Amino acid sequence: MNFKSEKQLKTYLNSLEFIGQGSQGICYLDKTNNTVIKIFHDFFEEGITSYKKEDILIFSNVKNKTFIWATDVIMINDIVVGYTMPYISSRNLWKINPLMLNLDTLLKGIKNATLDFNILSENNIVIYDIMYNILYNNGTFKIIDTLEYSYGDKVKDNMRGFNLEIMLFLVDNYFNDFVNKNSILKEMYLSDSVSCIEFIEALRYALSSYIGTKITRLNEAKKLIRRKEKPIYIRN
């Protein structure tokens, strides 16, 4: 997507819907083709960026259903000022109430996403900056802001950030007290060697045993909720 001048780009952006911003840039939605337009902060602040087209599109040929790659770059003359990606109508995990999710559906979604984590690892793609970039909708995970990913040999840690956020999402400021009083759960919680699938199954079993019936949603164990003065996981 090429523009002749900054003025032409800004005229185009003014016709779009602002949908948010992060550490890298500002995002807009082009409803005509359901595409997200992301413009780098560097461009707005300094008028130039250090990004290259080949770096932004480096993984666009790695097919998967979870990780959202850039589809095109946005340029003014020969300067890369941003990129495009598909719009995903899912919510950030940190904006979702964990108490209302169906655990069976959640587990199914995690298992499906794990297949795509394996695809990236098989392609020697190392995942960075995954926290707060996880979207979820009824059993389907999507992961955005993949620009910092790179080729490397640390793929064994690829699931770490995902596992960490899922555990924090389900427990922090809700079931910390319950987890800390259960030696097995306490050891598993936030462990580098435990998958979030293993943890969810163990947490569900422990909560169900305490309640006296198998739970489908965490709100069925709401009497065990204890709030924290200083939560770790930032929520909406």
PDB file of C-alpha atoms in Angstrom:
ATOM      1  CA  MET A   1       0.000   0.000   0.000  1.00  0.00           C
ATOM      2  CA  ASN A   2       1.778   3.109  -1.257  1.00  0.00           C
ATOM      3  CA  PHE A   3       1.145   6.801  -0.582  1.00  0.00           C
ATOM      4  CA  LYS A   4       2.730   9.780  -2.295  1.00  0.00           C
ATOM      5  CA  SER A   5       2.917  11.954   0.799  1.00  0.00           C
ATOM      6  CA  GLU A   6       2.275  12.155   4.528  1.00  0.00           C
ATOM      7  CA  LYS A   7      -0.746  14.332   3.794  1.00  0.00           C
ATOM      8  CA  GLN A   8      -2.278  11.661   1.553  1.00  0.00           C
ATOM      9  CA  LEU A   9      -1.730   9.000   4.214  1.00  0.00           C
ATOM     10  CA  LYS A  10      -3.281  11.117   6.965  1.00  0.00           C
ATOM     11  CA  THR A  11      -6.292  11.880   4.759  1.00  0.00           C
ATOM     12  CA  TYR A  12      -6.763   8.134   4.353  1.00  0.00           C
ATOM     13  CA  LEU A  13      -6.338   7.475   8.085  1.00  0.00           C
ATOM     14  CA  ASN A  14      -8.947  10.118   8.903  1.00  0.00           C
ATOM     15  CA  SER A  15     -11.486   8.039   6.983  1.00  0.00           C
ATOM     16  CA  LEU A  16     -10.821   4.994   9.161  1.00  0.00           C
ATOM     17  CA  GLU A  17     -11.922   3.918  12.634  1.00  0.00           C
ATOM     18  CA  PHE A  18      -9.327   4.185  15.396  1.00  0.00           C
ATOM     19  CA  ILE A  19      -9.259   0.861  17.265  1.00  0.00           C
ATOM     20  CA  GLY A  20      -6.292   1.186  19.618  1.00  0.00           C
ATOM     21  CA  GLN A  21      -2.564   1.508  20.038  1.00  0.00           C
ATOM     22  CA  GLY A  22       0.340  -0.381  21.534  1.00  0.00           C
ATOM     23  CA  SER A  23       4.047  -0.017  22.047  1.00  0.00           C
ATOM     24  CA  GLN A  24       4.815  -0.117  18.324  1.00  0.00           C
ATOM     25  CA  GLY A  25       2.085   1.920  16.729  1.00  0.00           C
ATOM     26  CA  ILE A  26      -1.502   3.062  16.247  1.00  0.00           C
ATOM     27  CA  CYS A  27      -4.154   0.818  14.717  1.00  0.00           C
ATOM     28  CA  TYR A  28      -7.081   1.742  12.478  1.00  0.00           C
ATOM     29  CA  LEU A  29      -9.800  -0.363  10.885  1.00  0.00           C
ATOM     30  CA  ASP A  30     -10.573  -0.151   7.191  1.00  0.00           C
ATOM     31  CA  LYS A  31     -14.117  -1.541   7.101  1.00  0.00           C
ATOM     32  CA  THR A  32     -14.191  -1.701   3.313  1.00  0.00           C
ATOM     33  CA  ASN A  33     -11.896  -4.726   3.334  1.00  0.00           C
ATOM     34  CA  ASN A  34     -11.870  -5.681   7.031  1.00  0.00           C
ATOM     35  CA  THR A  35      -8.195  -4.820   7.359  1.00  0.00           C
ATOM     36  CA  VAL A  36      -6.215  -3.351  10.241  1.00  0.00           C
ATOM     37  CA  ILE A  37      -3.868  -0.510   9.332  1.00  0.00           C
ATOM     38  CA  LYS A  38      -1.009  -0.133  11.811  1.00  0.00           C
ATOM     39  CA  ILE A  39       1.200   2.964  11.619  1.00  0.00           C
ATOM     40  CA  PHE A  40       4.438   3.025  13.608  1.00  0.00           C
ATOM     41  CA  HIS A  41       4.879   5.589  16.357  1.00  0.00           C
ATOM     42  CA  ASP A  42       8.318   6.347  14.920  1.00  0.00           C
ATOM     43  CA  PHE A  43       6.731   7.749  11.807  1.00  0.00           C
ATOM     44  CA  PHE A  44       4.366  10.055  13.687  1.00  0.00           C
ATOM     45  CA  GLU A  45       7.126  11.210  16.046  1.00  0.00           C
ATOM     46  CA  GLU A  46      10.147  11.426  13.760  1.00  0.00           C
ATOM     47  CA  GLY A  47       8.854  11.068  10.210  1.00  0.00           C
ATOM     48  CA  ILE A  48      11.075   8.056   9.554  1.00  0.00           C
ATOM     49  CA  THR A  49      11.308   4.407  10.642  1.00  0.00           C
ATOM     50  CA  SER A  50      13.969   1.695  10.560  1.00  0.00           C
ATOM     51  CA  TYR A  51      11.653  -1.088   9.389  1.00  0.00           C
ATOM     52  CA  LYS A  52      12.166  -2.980   6.136  1.00  0.00           C
ATOM     53  CA  LYS A  53       9.535  -4.693   4.007  1.00  0.00           C
ATOM     54  CA  GLU A  54      11.319  -8.046   4.008  1.00  0.00           C
ATOM     55  CA  ASP A  55      11.546  -8.032   7.820  1.00  0.00           C
ATOM     56  CA  ILE A  56       7.858  -7.296   8.296  1.00  0.00           C
ATOM     57  CA  LEU A  57       6.679  -9.959   5.819  1.00  0.00           C
ATOM     58  CA  ILE A  58       9.308 -12.534   6.746  1.00  0.00           C
ATOM     59  CA  PHE A  59       6.847 -15.118   8.159  1.00  0.00           C
ATOM     60  CA  SER A  60       3.833 -14.405   5.955  1.00  0.00           C
ATOM     61  CA  ASN A  61       4.312 -17.717   4.136  1.00  0.00           C
ATOM     62  CA  VAL A  62       4.144 -19.814   7.334  1.00  0.00           C
ATOM     63  CA  LYS A  63       0.569 -21.093   7.224  1.00  0.00           C
ATOM     64  CA  ASN A  64      -1.311 -21.492  10.502  1.00  0.00           C
ATOM     65  CA  LYS A  65      -4.642 -20.537  12.076  1.00  0.00           C
ATOM     66  CA  THR A  66      -3.472 -18.840  15.287  1.00  0.00           C
ATOM     67  CA  PHE A  67      -0.720 -16.326  14.568  1.00  0.00           C
ATOM     68  CA  ILE A  68      -1.700 -13.239  12.591  1.00  0.00           C
ATOM     69  CA  TRP A  69       1.043 -12.121  10.226  1.00  0.00           C
ATOM     70  CA  ALA A  70       1.393  -8.831   8.382  1.00  0.00           C
ATOM     71  CA  THR A  71      -0.087  -9.071   4.878  1.00  0.00           C
ATOM     72  CA  ASP A  72       1.396  -5.945   3.315  1.00  0.00           C
ATOM     73  CA  VAL A  73       3.517  -2.911   4.169  1.00  0.00           C
ATOM     74  CA  ILE A  74       2.415   0.732   4.091  1.00  0.00           C
ATOM     75  CA  MET A  75       4.883   3.045   2.417  1.00  0.00           C
ATOM     76  CA  ILE A  76       5.379   6.715   1.660  1.00  0.00           C
ATOM     77  CA  ASN A  77       7.688   6.708  -1.337  1.00  0.00           C
ATOM     78  CA  ASP A  78      10.443   4.299  -0.202  1.00  0.00           C
ATOM     79  CA  ILE A  79       9.873   4.585   3.580  1.00  0.00           C
ATOM     80  CA  VAL A  80       8.000   1.823   5.415  1.00  0.00           C
ATOM     81  CA  VAL A  81       5.637   3.546   7.858  1.00  0.00           C
ATOM     82  CA  GLY A  82       3.386   0.666   8.854  1.00  0.00           C
ATOM     83  CA  TYR A  83       1.737  -2.550   7.765  1.00  0.00           C
ATOM     84  CA  THR A  84      -1.629  -4.222   7.259  1.00  0.00           C
ATOM     85  CA  MET A  85      -3.097  -7.364   8.780  1.00  0.00           C
ATOM     86  CA  PRO A  86      -6.501  -9.076   8.875  1.00  0.00           C
ATOM     87  CA  TYR A  87      -9.031  -7.761  11.380  1.00  0.00           C
ATOM     88  CA  ILE A  88      -9.954 -10.355  14.001  1.00  0.00           C
ATOM     89  CA  SER A  89     -13.322  -9.954  15.692  1.00  0.00           C
ATOM     90  CA  SER A  90     -12.166 -11.498  18.973  1.00  0.00           C
ATOM     91  CA  ARG A  91     -11.453  -9.886  22.323  1.00  0.00           C
ATOM     92  CA  ASN A  92      -8.137  -9.542  24.127  1.00  0.00           C
ATOM     93  CA  LEU A  93      -7.906 -12.131  26.864  1.00  0.00           C
ATOM     94  CA  TRP A  94      -7.400  -9.430  29.496  1.00  0.00           C
ATOM     95  CA  LYS A  95     -10.804  -7.963  28.561  1.00  0.00           C
ATOM     96  CA  ILE A  96     -12.673 -11.244  29.166  1.00  0.00           C
ATOM     97  CA  ASN A  97     -14.259 -12.457  32.406  1.00  0.00           C
ATOM     98  CA  PRO A  98     -12.585 -15.836  33.112  1.00  0.00           C
ATOM     99  CA  LEU A  99     -15.386 -16.920  35.415  1.00  0.00           C
ATOM    100  CA  MET A 100     -17.870 -17.209  32.540  1.00  0.00           C
ATOM    101  CA  LEU A 101     -15.814 -19.293  30.086  1.00  0.00           C
ATOM    102  CA  ASN A 102     -16.653 -22.909  29.372  1.00  0.00           C
ATOM    103  CA  LEU A 103     -13.545 -24.815  30.445  1.00  0.00           C
ATOM    104  CA  ASP A 104     -14.064 -27.627  27.939  1.00  0.00           C
ATOM    105  CA  THR A 105     -14.213 -25.122  25.090  1.00  0.00           C
ATOM    106  CA  LEU A 106     -11.195 -23.263  26.468  1.00  0.00           C
ATOM    107  CA  LEU A 107      -9.142 -26.462  26.655  1.00  0.00           C
ATOM    108  CA  LYS A 108     -10.111 -27.409  23.111  1.00  0.00           C
ATOM    109  CA  GLY A 109      -8.967 -23.976  21.914  1.00  0.00           C
ATOM    110  CA  ILE A 110      -5.642 -24.287  23.742  1.00  0.00           C
ATOM    111  CA  LYS A 111      -4.993 -27.715  22.197  1.00  0.00           C
ATOM    112  CA  ASN A 112      -5.712 -26.351  18.718  1.00  0.00           C
ATOM    113  CA  ALA A 113      -3.443 -23.347  19.299  1.00  0.00           C
ATOM    114  CA  THR A 114      -0.672 -25.659  20.521  1.00  0.00           C
ATOM    115  CA  LEU A 115      -0.583 -27.260  17.069  1.00  0.00           C
ATOM    116  CA  ASP A 116       0.284 -23.878  15.581  1.00  0.00           C
ATOM    117  CA  PHE A 117       2.919 -23.217  18.242  1.00  0.00           C
ATOM    118  CA  ASN A 118       4.478 -26.480  17.069  1.00  0.00           C
ATOM    119  CA  ILE A 119       4.396 -25.276  13.450  1.00  0.00           C
ATOM    120  CA  LEU A 120       6.349 -22.152  14.404  1.00  0.00           C
ATOM    121  CA  SER A 121       8.842 -24.185  16.428  1.00  0.00           C
ATOM    122  CA  GLU A 122       9.343 -26.597  13.522  1.00  0.00           C
ATOM    123  CA  ASN A 123      10.156 -23.556  11.383  1.00  0.00           C
ATOM    124  CA  ASN A 124      12.648 -22.290  14.017  1.00  0.00           C
ATOM    125  CA  ILE A 125      10.543 -19.193  14.691  1.00  0.00           C
ATOM    126  CA  VAL A 126      11.105 -17.789  18.186  1.00  0.00           C
ATOM    127  CA  ILE A 127       8.095 -16.081  19.795  1.00  0.00           C
ATOM    128  CA  TYR A 128       8.422 -12.793  21.677  1.00  0.00           C
ATOM    129  CA  ASP A 129       6.056 -10.266  23.244  1.00  0.00           C
ATOM    130  CA  ILE A 130       3.035 -12.549  23.523  1.00  0.00           C
ATOM    131  CA  MET A 131       1.620 -11.261  26.837  1.00  0.00           C
ATOM    132  CA  TYR A 132      -1.534  -9.179  26.317  1.00  0.00           C
ATOM    133  CA  ASN A 133      -1.494 -10.010  22.610  1.00  0.00           C
ATOM    134  CA  ILE A 134      -3.720 -13.084  22.909  1.00  0.00           C
ATOM    135  CA  LEU A 135      -7.265 -12.900  21.546  1.00  0.00           C
ATOM    136  CA  TYR A 136     -10.006 -15.419  22.309  1.00  0.00           C
ATOM    137  CA  ASN A 137     -13.493 -16.172  21.070  1.00  0.00           C
ATOM    138  CA  ASN A 138     -15.474 -19.339  21.810  1.00  0.00           C
ATOM    139  CA  GLY A 139     -12.685 -21.880  21.565  1.00  0.00           C
ATOM    140  CA  THR A 140     -10.485 -20.039  19.080  1.00  0.00           C
ATOM    141  CA  PHE A 141      -7.248 -18.257  19.942  1.00  0.00           C
ATOM    142  CA  LYS A 142      -5.567 -15.636  17.785  1.00  0.00           C
ATOM    143  CA  ILE A 143      -2.204 -14.021  18.528  1.00  0.00           C
ATOM    144  CA  ILE A 144      -1.347 -10.567  17.222  1.00  0.00           C
ATOM    145  CA  ASP A 145       1.637  -8.185  17.237  1.00  0.00           C
ATOM    146  CA  THR A 146       4.043 -10.782  15.866  1.00  0.00           C
ATOM    147  CA  LEU A 147       6.544  -8.275  14.473  1.00  0.00           C
ATOM    148  CA  GLU A 148       9.244  -9.033  17.058  1.00  0.00           C
ATOM    149  CA  TYR A 149       9.393 -12.746  16.217  1.00  0.00           C
ATOM    150  CA  SER A 150      12.636 -13.982  14.695  1.00  0.00           C
ATOM    151  CA  TYR A 151      14.471 -17.093  13.580  1.00  0.00           C
ATOM    152  CA  GLY A 152      16.490 -18.717  16.344  1.00  0.00           C
ATOM    153  CA  ASP A 153      17.168 -21.795  18.475  1.00  0.00           C
ATOM    154  CA  LYS A 154      15.124 -20.970  21.592  1.00  0.00           C
ATOM    155  CA  VAL A 155      11.903 -22.515  20.297  1.00  0.00           C
ATOM    156  CA  LYS A 156      11.628 -24.764  23.353  1.00  0.00           C
ATOM    157  CA  ASP A 157      10.447 -21.662  25.252  1.00  0.00           C
ATOM    158  CA  ASN A 158       7.771 -20.722  22.702  1.00  0.00           C
ATOM    159  CA  MET A 159       4.838 -21.830  24.852  1.00  0.00           C
ATOM    160  CA  ARG A 160       6.130 -20.151  28.009  1.00  0.00           C
ATOM    161  CA  GLY A 161       4.443 -16.768  27.580  1.00  0.00           C
ATOM    162  CA  PHE A 162       1.173 -18.347  26.474  1.00  0.00           C
ATOM    163  CA  ASN A 163       1.085 -20.756  29.426  1.00  0.00           C
ATOM    164  CA  LEU A 164       1.914 -17.923  31.801  1.00  0.00           C
ATOM    165  CA  GLU A 165      -0.870 -15.633  30.620  1.00  0.00           C
ATOM    166  CA  ILE A 166      -3.500 -18.400  30.629  1.00  0.00           C
ATOM    167  CA  MET A 167      -2.657 -19.304  34.225  1.00  0.00           C
ATOM    168  CA  LEU A 168      -2.642 -15.691  35.373  1.00  0.00           C
ATOM    169  CA  PHE A 169      -5.864 -15.038  33.476  1.00  0.00           C
ATOM    170  CA  LEU A 170      -7.687 -17.837  35.300  1.00  0.00           C
ATOM    171  CA  VAL A 171      -6.222 -17.451  38.779  1.00  0.00           C
ATOM    172  CA  ASP A 172      -4.835 -14.017  39.584  1.00  0.00           C
ATOM    173  CA  ASN A 173      -7.138 -11.952  41.817  1.00  0.00           C
ATOM    174  CA  TYR A 174      -9.630 -14.832  41.904  1.00  0.00           C
ATOM    175  CA  PHE A 175      -8.200 -18.150  43.124  1.00  0.00           C
ATOM    176  CA  ASN A 176      -4.710 -17.282  44.406  1.00  0.00           C
ATOM    177  CA  ASP A 177      -5.674 -18.203  47.959  1.00  0.00           C
ATOM    178  CA  PHE A 178      -7.116 -21.558  46.886  1.00  0.00           C
ATOM    179  CA  VAL A 179      -4.067 -22.375  44.738  1.00  0.00           C
ATOM    180  CA  ASN A 180      -1.574 -21.423  47.458  1.00  0.00           C
ATOM    181  CA  LYS A 181      -3.296 -23.710  49.957  1.00  0.00           C
ATOM    182  CA  ASN A 182      -3.060 -26.689  47.587  1.00  0.00           C
ATOM    183  CA  SER A 183       0.524 -27.985  47.428  1.00  0.00           C
ATOM    184  CA  ILE A 184       0.120 -29.539  43.973  1.00  0.00           C
ATOM    185  CA  LEU A 185      -1.490 -26.471  42.418  1.00  0.00           C
ATOM    186  CA  LYS A 186       0.971 -24.141  44.108  1.00  0.00           C
ATOM    187  CA  GLU A 187       3.899 -26.051  42.625  1.00  0.00           C
ATOM    188  CA  MET A 188       2.306 -26.082  39.160  1.00  0.00           C
ATOM    189  CA  TYR A 189       1.176 -22.453  39.086  1.00  0.00           C
ATOM    190  CA  LEU A 190       3.412 -20.351  36.839  1.00  0.00           C
ATOM    191  CA  SER A 191       5.967 -23.169  36.576  1.00  0.00           C
ATOM    192  CA  ASP A 192       8.176 -23.146  33.480  1.00  0.00           C
ATOM    193  CA  SER A 193       7.756 -26.896  33.078  1.00  0.00           C
ATOM    194  CA  VAL A 194       3.940 -27.123  33.356  1.00  0.00           C
ATOM    195  CA  SER A 195       1.586 -26.542  30.447  1.00  0.00           C
ATOM    196  CA  CYS A 196      -1.561 -24.502  30.993  1.00  0.00           C
ATOM    197  CA  ILE A 197      -3.566 -27.571  29.907  1.00  0.00           C
ATOM    198  CA  GLU A 198      -2.131 -29.604  32.785  1.00  0.00           C
ATOM    199  CA  PHE A 199      -2.737 -26.743  35.183  1.00  0.00           C
ATOM    200  CA  ILE A 200      -6.356 -26.147  34.101  1.00  0.00           C
ATOM    201  CA  GLU A 201      -7.164 -29.835  34.461  1.00  0.00           C
ATOM    202  CA  ALA A 202      -5.594 -29.938  37.935  1.00  0.00           C
ATOM    203  CA  LEU A 203      -7.314 -26.698  39.005  1.00  0.00           C
ATOM    204  CA  ARG A 204     -10.659 -27.916  37.739  1.00  0.00           C
ATOM    205  CA  TYR A 205     -10.273 -31.243  39.552  1.00  0.00           C
ATOM    206  CA  ALA A 206      -9.353 -29.517  42.824  1.00  0.00           C
ATOM    207  CA  LEU A 207     -12.203 -27.006  42.609  1.00  0.00           C
ATOM    208  CA  SER A 208     -14.694 -29.716  41.658  1.00  0.00           C
ATOM    209  CA  SER A 209     -13.570 -31.897  44.552  1.00  0.00           C
ATOM    210  CA  TYR A 210     -14.018 -29.012  46.974  1.00  0.00           C
ATOM    211  CA  ILE A 211     -17.424 -28.012  45.589  1.00  0.00           C
ATOM    212  CA  GLY A 212     -18.642 -31.605  45.336  1.00  0.00           C
ATOM    213  CA  THR A 213     -19.560 -31.574  41.648  1.00  0.00           C
ATOM    214  CA  LYS A 214     -17.637 -31.263  38.396  1.00  0.00           C
ATOM    215  CA  ILE A 215     -17.522 -27.628  37.344  1.00  0.00           C
ATOM    216  CA  THR A 216     -17.900 -26.382  33.774  1.00  0.00           C
ATOM    217  CA  ARG A 217     -17.230 -22.700  34.512  1.00  0.00           C
ATOM    218  CA  LEU A 218     -15.178 -21.099  37.255  1.00  0.00           C
ATOM    219  CA  ASN A 219     -18.127 -19.057  38.498  1.00  0.00           C
ATOM    220  CA  GLU A 220     -19.514 -22.324  39.876  1.00  0.00           C
ATOM    221  CA  ALA A 221     -16.734 -22.064  42.465  1.00  0.00           C
ATOM    222  CA  LYS A 222     -17.187 -18.343  43.111  1.00  0.00           C
ATOM    223  CA  LYS A 223     -17.473 -18.843  46.864  1.00  0.00           C
ATOM    224  CA  LEU A 224     -13.740 -19.623  46.836  1.00  0.00           C
ATOM    225  CA  ILE A 225     -12.784 -16.290  45.244  1.00  0.00           C
ATOM    226  CA  ARG A 226     -10.488 -14.099  47.321  1.00  0.00           C
ATOM    227  CA  ARG A 227      -9.377 -10.726  45.961  1.00  0.00           C
ATOM    228  CA  LYS A 228      -5.746  -9.540  46.082  1.00  0.00           C
ATOM    229  CA  GLU A 229      -4.616  -6.105  47.128  1.00  0.00           C
ATOM    230  CA  LYS A 230      -2.097  -5.937  44.277  1.00  0.00           C
ATOM    231  CA  PRO A 231      -2.990  -8.229  41.364  1.00  0.00           C
ATOM    232  CA  ILE A 232      -0.242  -9.190  38.907  1.00  0.00           C
ATOM    233  CA  TYR A 233      -2.389  -9.605  35.807  1.00  0.00           C
ATOM    234  CA  ILE A 234      -3.776  -6.333  34.481  1.00  0.00           C
ATOM    235  CA  ARG A 235      -7.404  -6.625  33.370  1.00  0.00           C
ATOM    236  CA  ASN A 236      -9.878  -4.331  31.702  1.00  0.00           C
TER     237      ASN A 236
END
